[in-house]
Amino acid sequence: MQYHLAPLFCRPWTLNGITPRLIESHYEGNYGSALRRLNAITEELEALDPTTTSAEAVNRLKRDEAAMLNSTLLHELYFASLGGDGRAVPETMAAALARDFGSTDRWRQQFIALANALAGGSGWVLLTYVPRDGRLINQSGADHGQNIAGGIPILALDMYEHAYHIDFGANASAYVAAFMRNIDWSAVEGRYEDATRVAPPRPLEQKQFAGVPAMTVEEVKAMLDSGERVQIIDARPRHYTTRAQDIMEGAVWRDPERLDEWIGELSKTDPVVTYCVYGFHIGCETAISLRKAGFDARYMAGGHYAWKAIGGKVRLFE
Ligand SMILES: [Fe+2]
C-alpha cells in the first residue's frame, strides 16, 4: 500500500514565534522523509518472498515500518495542533481537562514538565484520549514508539531537535513556550469530540446469562469490607477443586452438582454471591438455580481468578 502525503495543516505565517522556515524544514525534511521511508519499507515488505526471507529480516522491516508509520501520524497531528492562540480553551475541552487533571493549568504544567524532560533528547509529548477509561492522559514517548495501546492522541508536541533548532538552537524550553502559545484549541476540541465517539473495547458478553444479576469483584470486596452480611458460595466443580490450593476468604465451597443437598443451609434474608473458576458458567447457573428457589443470589463476574487478580484475600483450601 502506498501512503499519501497530507498537506500542511497549519498556516506557517500565522504562528507566533515559530518561523515559516522552521515549519517548512520540518514538514519537508522530517515529515516528508518519514513518509518516503515508510513507502520504501512498505514496498520492500510487499516484494519479500515469505518462503525464503528470514523471520529476523521481516521483523526488522516491521519494526522500521511501525516507527515510520507512527512518525507520519504524529507529525500530521503536530502540524494540526498549531495555528491557534494557545490560550482560549473552549468549554468542552476545558471541562475535560478539569475533570482529568484538576484544571487546565495543572494539565499545562504537567504537559510542559514532560516536554522539558525530553529537551536535548528526542520524542513526543502527547495528550491522548483512552476510550476504555473515557479519560485524557498526558504521555511522553521516546522516539516514535511507546504510544498507549488503544489511545487516541489529540495534541502532539514534537521534541526532536529538528523541530526547533533552526529557530531556537538548544533552547528547548523557549520552543516549548512558543508551542504552547500556538496551540489551536478548537482543533484539539474537535479531535477530542471525535475521540469520545470511539467505542470502548467490547466487554465480555454472556448472552445466555444476560438476565442474571452479576457483581464485579470490586463490588463484592466493598460489600465484605463494609461488614454487610453476605453468603459467599464457591461453586467451582468438584473435579477442579481437587487441585485447587486456595479459596476466597469468607467463602464456603459447595458442590454445584449437589445443590439440593446444601440449599437448605442458606438464609433467605441475606444475599448470596456465587462464583466459579473464571465466571463463565457454573457460577451463573448456580445463581440462577438459587434465584428460582427464591434467594437473592448474584454471581461474581470473573470468578476465583478475578478475585485473586484484585488481590482479594484467600485462605488455604482443604
Ligand atoms: Fe519532527
Tab-separated table of C-alpha atoms and ligand atoms in Angstrom:
chain	number	residue	atom	x	y	z
A	1	MET	CA	0.000	0.000	0.000
A	2	GLN	CA	1.164	3.488	-0.866
A	3	TYR	CA	0.841	6.130	1.872
A	4	HIS	CA	-0.109	9.632	0.786
A	5	LEU	CA	1.268	12.942	1.957
A	6	ALA	CA	-1.074	15.166	3.974
A	7	PRO	CA	-0.999	18.877	3.139
A	8	LEU	CA	0.391	21.148	5.840
A	9	PHE	CA	-2.483	21.758	8.240
A	10	CYS	CA	-1.340	24.942	9.972
A	11	ARG	CA	-0.601	28.229	8.204
A	12	PRO	CA	3.095	28.843	8.987
A	13	TRP	CA	2.955	32.647	8.539
A	14	THR	CA	0.337	32.954	11.295
A	15	LEU	CA	2.443	31.286	14.004
A	16	ASN	CA	3.691	33.301	16.915
A	17	GLY	CA	7.445	32.974	17.460
A	18	ILE	CA	7.878	29.925	15.229
A	19	THR	CA	9.131	30.872	11.769
A	20	PRO	CA	7.888	29.535	8.436
A	21	ARG	CA	11.472	28.457	7.736
A	22	LEU	CA	11.365	26.055	10.694
A	23	ILE	CA	7.960	24.634	9.783
A	24	GLU	CA	8.968	24.244	6.125
A	25	SER	CA	12.167	22.413	7.016
A	26	HIS	CA	10.282	20.243	9.480
A	27	TYR	CA	7.467	19.430	7.068
A	28	GLU	CA	9.608	18.804	4.043
A	29	GLY	CA	12.703	17.326	5.616
A	30	ASN	CA	11.359	15.309	8.535
A	31	TYR	CA	7.708	14.548	7.907
A	32	GLY	CA	8.333	14.118	4.184
A	33	SER	CA	11.319	11.864	4.734
A	34	ALA	CA	9.398	9.719	7.218
A	35	LEU	CA	6.648	9.273	4.639
A	36	ARG	CA	9.119	8.432	1.894
A	37	ARG	CA	10.857	5.896	4.123
A	38	LEU	CA	7.519	4.426	5.133
A	39	ASN	CA	6.615	3.896	1.487
A	40	ALA	CA	10.024	2.391	0.722
A	41	ILE	CA	9.720	-0.049	3.645
A	42	THR	CA	6.195	-0.960	2.592
A	43	GLU	CA	7.387	-1.714	-0.922
A	44	GLU	CA	10.207	-3.824	0.432
A	45	LEU	CA	7.772	-5.787	2.604
A	46	GLU	CA	5.391	-6.351	-0.276
A	47	ALA	CA	8.195	-7.572	-2.526
A	48	LEU	CA	9.501	-10.097	0.008
A	49	ASP	CA	9.279	-13.769	-0.737
A	50	PRO	CA	7.909	-15.191	2.512
A	51	THR	CA	9.271	-18.646	1.715
A	52	THR	CA	12.894	-17.508	1.557
A	53	THR	CA	13.032	-14.459	3.836
A	54	SER	CA	14.264	-14.965	7.387
A	55	ALA	CA	11.981	-14.122	10.279
A	56	GLU	CA	14.622	-11.659	11.556
A	57	ALA	CA	14.574	-9.707	8.299
A	58	VAL	CA	10.779	-9.486	8.353
A	59	ASN	CA	10.877	-8.443	11.996
A	60	ARG	CA	13.411	-5.673	11.307
A	61	LEU	CA	11.343	-4.271	8.483
A	62	LYS	CA	8.137	-4.422	10.510
A	63	ARG	CA	9.858	-2.534	13.344
A	64	ASP	CA	11.007	0.191	10.964
A	65	GLU	CA	7.563	0.291	9.400
A	66	ALA	CA	5.917	0.850	12.797
A	67	ALA	CA	8.363	3.659	13.665
A	68	MET	CA	7.875	5.445	10.345
A	69	LEU	CA	4.116	4.978	10.349
A	70	ASN	CA	3.965	6.456	13.834
A	71	SER	CA	6.286	9.287	12.811
A	72	THR	CA	3.981	10.277	9.935
A	73	LEU	CA	0.842	10.048	12.087
A	74	LEU	CA	2.382	12.088	14.895
A	75	HIS	CA	3.824	14.735	12.560
A	76	GLU	CA	0.422	15.218	10.948
A	77	LEU	CA	-1.071	15.648	14.412
A	78	TYR	CA	1.734	18.024	15.419
A	79	PHE	CA	1.146	20.367	12.475
A	80	ALA	CA	-2.589	20.155	13.108
A	81	SER	CA	-2.005	21.137	16.762
A	82	LEU	CA	-0.643	24.568	15.814
A	83	GLY	CA	-2.321	27.692	14.485
A	84	GLY	CA	-4.311	28.933	17.479
A	85	ASP	CA	-3.508	31.389	20.236
A	86	GLY	CA	-2.864	28.698	22.860
A	87	ARG	CA	-4.974	30.472	25.467
A	88	ALA	CA	-8.638	30.243	24.559
A	89	VAL	CA	-9.534	26.718	25.667
A	90	PRO	CA	-13.131	26.062	24.573
A	91	GLU	CA	-15.683	24.958	27.122
A	92	THR	CA	-15.871	21.209	26.376
A	93	MET	CA	-12.104	20.927	26.303
A	94	ALA	CA	-11.641	22.949	29.475
A	95	ALA	CA	-14.200	20.779	31.265
A	96	ALA	CA	-12.426	17.591	30.098
A	97	LEU	CA	-9.026	18.905	31.256
A	98	ALA	CA	-10.505	19.928	34.609
A	99	ARG	CA	-12.085	16.503	35.029
A	100	ASP	CA	-8.906	14.560	34.301
A	101	PHE	CA	-6.136	16.883	35.527
A	102	GLY	CA	-7.818	19.119	38.104
A	103	SER	CA	-7.641	22.238	35.916
A	104	THR	CA	-6.306	23.486	32.586
A	105	ASP	CA	-3.336	24.973	34.467
A	106	ARG	CA	-2.455	21.683	36.086
A	107	TRP	CA	-2.713	19.970	32.723
A	108	ARG	CA	-0.422	22.639	31.225
A	109	GLN	CA	2.189	22.277	33.984
A	110	GLN	CA	2.354	18.516	33.572
A	111	PHE	CA	2.498	18.704	29.775
A	112	ILE	CA	5.337	21.261	29.884
A	113	ALA	CA	7.232	19.233	32.500
A	114	LEU	CA	7.139	16.196	30.203
A	115	ALA	CA	8.364	18.337	27.299
A	116	ASN	CA	11.220	19.868	29.270
A	117	ALA	CA	12.263	16.429	30.422
A	118	LEU	CA	12.746	15.488	26.752
A	119	ALA	CA	14.834	18.598	25.966
A	120	GLY	CA	18.106	17.570	24.378
A	121	GLY	CA	16.690	14.110	23.722
A	122	SER	CA	14.065	13.166	21.197
A	123	GLY	CA	10.484	12.064	21.404
A	124	TRP	CA	6.933	13.230	21.666
A	125	VAL	CA	4.631	14.664	24.280
A	126	LEU	CA	1.023	13.748	23.646
A	127	LEU	CA	-2.371	14.463	25.078
A	128	THR	CA	-4.233	11.226	24.493
A	129	TYR	CA	-7.810	10.051	24.960
A	130	VAL	CA	-8.292	6.474	26.190
A	131	PRO	CA	-11.746	5.175	25.190
A	132	ARG	CA	-11.646	2.297	27.696
A	133	ASP	CA	-11.430	4.703	30.607
A	134	GLY	CA	-13.197	7.615	28.952
A	135	ARG	CA	-10.396	9.934	30.023
A	136	LEU	CA	-7.463	12.018	28.871
A	137	ILE	CA	-3.861	11.361	29.792
A	138	ASN	CA	-0.559	13.113	29.062
A	139	GLN	CA	2.215	10.871	27.909
A	140	SER	CA	5.785	11.224	26.813
A	141	GLY	CA	7.250	8.750	24.347
A	142	ALA	CA	10.884	8.376	23.426
A	143	ASP	CA	11.429	8.033	19.672
A	144	HIS	CA	8.314	7.334	17.633
A	145	GLY	CA	7.051	4.403	19.658
A	146	GLN	CA	5.643	3.705	23.073
A	147	ASN	CA	2.197	5.032	22.434
A	148	ILE	CA	-0.634	3.971	24.695
A	149	ALA	CA	-2.365	0.978	23.121
A	150	GLY	CA	-5.843	1.973	22.074
A	151	GLY	CA	-5.222	5.608	22.983
A	152	ILE	CA	-6.089	8.385	20.542
A	153	PRO	CA	-3.596	11.263	20.591
A	154	ILE	CA	-5.336	14.622	20.124
A	155	LEU	CA	-2.418	17.023	20.704
A	156	ALA	CA	1.228	16.428	19.821
A	157	LEU	CA	4.419	18.276	20.688
A	158	ASP	CA	7.483	17.211	18.697
A	159	MET	CA	10.592	17.210	20.936
A	160	TYR	CA	13.084	16.077	18.331
A	161	GLU	CA	15.786	18.711	17.906
A	162	HIS	CA	14.837	19.111	14.251
A	163	ALA	CA	11.538	20.593	15.460
A	164	TYR	CA	13.243	23.647	16.985
A	165	HIS	CA	16.973	24.062	16.349
A	166	ILE	CA	16.571	26.389	13.332
A	167	ASP	CA	14.666	28.956	15.439
A	168	PHE	CA	15.706	28.179	18.996
A	169	GLY	CA	19.111	26.477	18.868
A	170	ALA	CA	19.440	24.419	22.021
A	171	ASN	CA	16.855	26.497	23.906
A	172	ALA	CA	14.188	23.802	24.064
A	173	SER	CA	12.169	25.480	26.803
A	174	ALA	CA	11.721	28.612	24.670
A	175	TYR	CA	10.436	26.325	21.914
A	176	VAL	CA	8.022	24.612	24.318
A	177	ALA	CA	6.718	28.043	25.398
A	178	ALA	CA	6.262	29.034	21.751
A	179	PHE	CA	4.433	25.784	21.030
A	180	MET	CA	2.068	26.437	23.939
A	181	ARG	CA	1.356	29.934	22.524
A	182	ASN	CA	0.286	28.428	19.220
A	183	ILE	CA	-1.962	25.543	20.244
A	184	ASP	CA	-5.142	25.512	18.200
A	185	TRP	CA	-7.557	24.578	20.969
A	186	SER	CA	-10.669	24.492	18.858
A	187	ALA	CA	-8.997	21.899	16.606
A	188	VAL	CA	-7.946	19.935	19.696
A	189	GLU	CA	-11.517	20.069	20.966
A	190	GLY	CA	-12.818	18.811	17.614
A	191	ARG	CA	-10.470	15.835	17.805
A	192	TYR	CA	-11.447	15.255	21.438
A	193	GLU	CA	-15.115	15.116	20.475
A	194	ASP	CA	-14.350	12.665	17.669
A	195	ALA	CA	-12.277	10.523	20.032
A	196	THR	CA	-15.029	10.313	22.638
A	197	ARG	CA	-17.285	8.775	19.988
A	198	VAL	CA	-14.932	5.821	19.611
A	199	ALA	CA	-16.487	2.849	21.358
A	200	PRO	CA	-14.576	1.373	24.289
A	201	PRO	CA	-13.329	-2.215	23.927
A	202	ARG	CA	-16.203	-4.675	23.805
A	203	PRO	CA	-16.948	-6.117	27.206
A	204	LEU	CA	-17.351	-9.844	27.755
A	205	GLU	CA	-20.883	-10.702	26.761
A	206	GLN	CA	-22.642	-13.806	28.015
A	207	LYS	CA	-25.955	-13.688	26.219
A	208	GLN	CA	-27.327	-16.813	27.907
A	209	PHE	CA	-26.824	-15.194	31.319
A	210	ALA	CA	-27.849	-11.670	30.327
A	211	GLY	CA	-30.732	-11.587	32.801
A	212	VAL	CA	-28.761	-12.863	35.813
A	213	PRO	CA	-27.611	-10.136	38.191
A	214	ALA	CA	-23.842	-10.017	38.491
A	215	MET	CA	-21.410	-8.247	40.764
A	216	THR	CA	-17.875	-7.192	39.973
A	217	VAL	CA	-15.128	-8.444	42.266
A	218	GLU	CA	-14.604	-4.860	43.411
A	219	GLU	CA	-18.251	-4.632	44.452
A	220	VAL	CA	-18.035	-7.918	46.359
A	221	LYS	CA	-14.882	-6.704	48.104
A	222	ALA	CA	-16.563	-3.416	49.071
A	223	MET	CA	-19.531	-5.391	50.398
A	224	LEU	CA	-17.267	-7.552	52.573
A	225	ASP	CA	-15.177	-4.585	53.718
A	226	SER	CA	-18.305	-2.745	54.825
A	227	GLY	CA	-19.253	-5.690	57.017
A	228	GLU	CA	-22.514	-6.272	55.166
A	229	ARG	CA	-23.928	-9.753	55.749
A	230	VAL	CA	-23.490	-11.921	52.678
A	231	GLN	CA	-23.264	-15.653	51.961
A	232	ILE	CA	-20.500	-16.408	49.510
A	233	ILE	CA	-20.590	-19.758	47.760
A	234	ASP	CA	-17.557	-21.080	45.925
A	235	ALA	CA	-19.210	-23.302	43.303
A	236	ARG	CA	-16.114	-24.495	41.497
A	237	PRO	CA	-16.675	-28.004	40.092
A	238	ARG	CA	-15.522	-30.888	42.280
A	239	HIS	CA	-13.011	-32.137	39.697
A	240	TYR	CA	-11.423	-28.699	39.717
A	241	THR	CA	-11.224	-28.315	43.473
A	242	THR	CA	-9.164	-31.492	43.834
A	243	ARG	CA	-6.222	-29.461	42.550
A	244	ALA	CA	-7.247	-26.059	43.921
A	245	GLN	CA	-4.926	-24.696	46.584
A	246	ASP	CA	-6.810	-21.699	47.807
A	247	ILE	CA	-10.287	-20.329	48.301
A	248	MET	CA	-11.625	-16.825	48.701
A	249	GLU	CA	-11.652	-15.773	52.330
A	250	GLY	CA	-15.193	-15.698	53.653
A	251	ALA	CA	-16.446	-18.206	51.068
A	252	VAL	CA	-17.560	-21.778	51.583
A	253	TRP	CA	-17.166	-24.381	48.885
A	254	ARG	CA	-20.302	-26.240	47.847
A	255	ASP	CA	-20.509	-28.860	45.111
A	256	PRO	CA	-22.568	-27.264	42.321
A	257	GLU	CA	-23.761	-30.739	41.276
A	258	ARG	CA	-25.356	-31.325	44.672
A	259	LEU	CA	-27.189	-28.072	45.153
A	260	ASP	CA	-30.233	-29.869	46.587
A	261	GLU	CA	-28.141	-31.159	49.479
A	262	TRP	CA	-26.883	-27.755	50.687
A	263	ILE	CA	-29.507	-25.256	49.587
A	264	GLY	CA	-31.313	-25.750	52.903
A	265	GLU	CA	-28.343	-24.311	54.840
A	266	LEU	CA	-28.731	-20.898	53.219
A	267	SER	CA	-30.603	-17.977	54.696
A	268	LYS	CA	-33.226	-16.290	52.549
A	269	THR	CA	-32.764	-12.935	54.253
A	270	ASP	CA	-29.077	-12.410	53.462
A	271	PRO	CA	-27.877	-12.007	49.873
A	272	VAL	CA	-25.928	-14.829	48.211
A	273	VAL	CA	-22.954	-14.418	45.889
A	274	THR	CA	-21.783	-17.414	43.890
A	275	TYR	CA	-18.731	-17.847	41.739
A	276	CYS	CA	-16.770	-20.450	39.843
A	277	VAL	CA	-13.271	-20.606	38.409
A	278	TYR	CA	-13.431	-17.885	35.727
A	279	GLY	CA	-17.039	-16.804	35.971
A	280	PHE	CA	-18.282	-18.332	32.736
A	281	HIS	CA	-20.895	-20.962	33.512
A	282	ILE	CA	-21.181	-22.800	36.791
A	283	GLY	CA	-21.278	-19.715	38.995
A	284	CYS	CA	-24.002	-18.185	36.810
A	285	GLU	CA	-26.026	-21.401	36.667
A	286	THR	CA	-25.806	-21.797	40.438
A	287	ALA	CA	-27.047	-18.223	40.862
A	288	ILE	CA	-29.955	-18.965	38.501
A	289	SER	CA	-30.948	-22.105	40.451
A	290	LEU	CA	-30.801	-20.185	43.726
A	291	ARG	CA	-32.881	-17.317	42.338
A	292	LYS	CA	-35.508	-19.793	41.146
A	293	ALA	CA	-35.642	-21.110	44.713
A	294	GLY	CA	-36.307	-17.599	45.991
A	295	PHE	CA	-32.844	-16.477	47.095
A	296	ASP	CA	-31.376	-13.028	46.454
A	297	ALA	CA	-28.481	-14.559	44.532
A	298	ARG	CA	-25.953	-12.994	42.197
A	299	TYR	CA	-22.792	-14.280	40.568
A	300	MET	CA	-19.364	-12.743	40.854
A	301	ALA	CA	-18.045	-11.875	37.385
A	302	GLY	CA	-14.584	-13.225	36.632
A	303	GLY	CA	-14.810	-15.835	39.385
A	304	HIS	CA	-11.995	-17.068	41.631
A	305	TYR	CA	-9.222	-15.709	39.413
A	306	ALA	CA	-10.705	-12.224	39.163
A	307	TRP	CA	-10.897	-12.174	42.958
A	308	LYS	CA	-7.208	-13.103	43.173
A	309	ALA	CA	-6.304	-10.636	40.425
A	310	ILE	CA	-7.539	-7.697	42.522
A	311	GLY	CA	-5.516	-9.002	45.456
A	312	GLY	CA	-8.567	-10.307	47.314
A	313	LYS	CA	-7.743	-12.360	50.381
A	314	VAL	CA	-7.652	-16.141	50.102
A	315	ARG	CA	-7.073	-18.934	52.572
A	316	LEU	CA	-5.794	-22.445	52.206
A	317	PHE	CA	-8.343	-24.735	50.608
A	318	GLU	CA	-8.585	-28.097	52.355
B	1	FE	FE	9.529	16.149	13.779
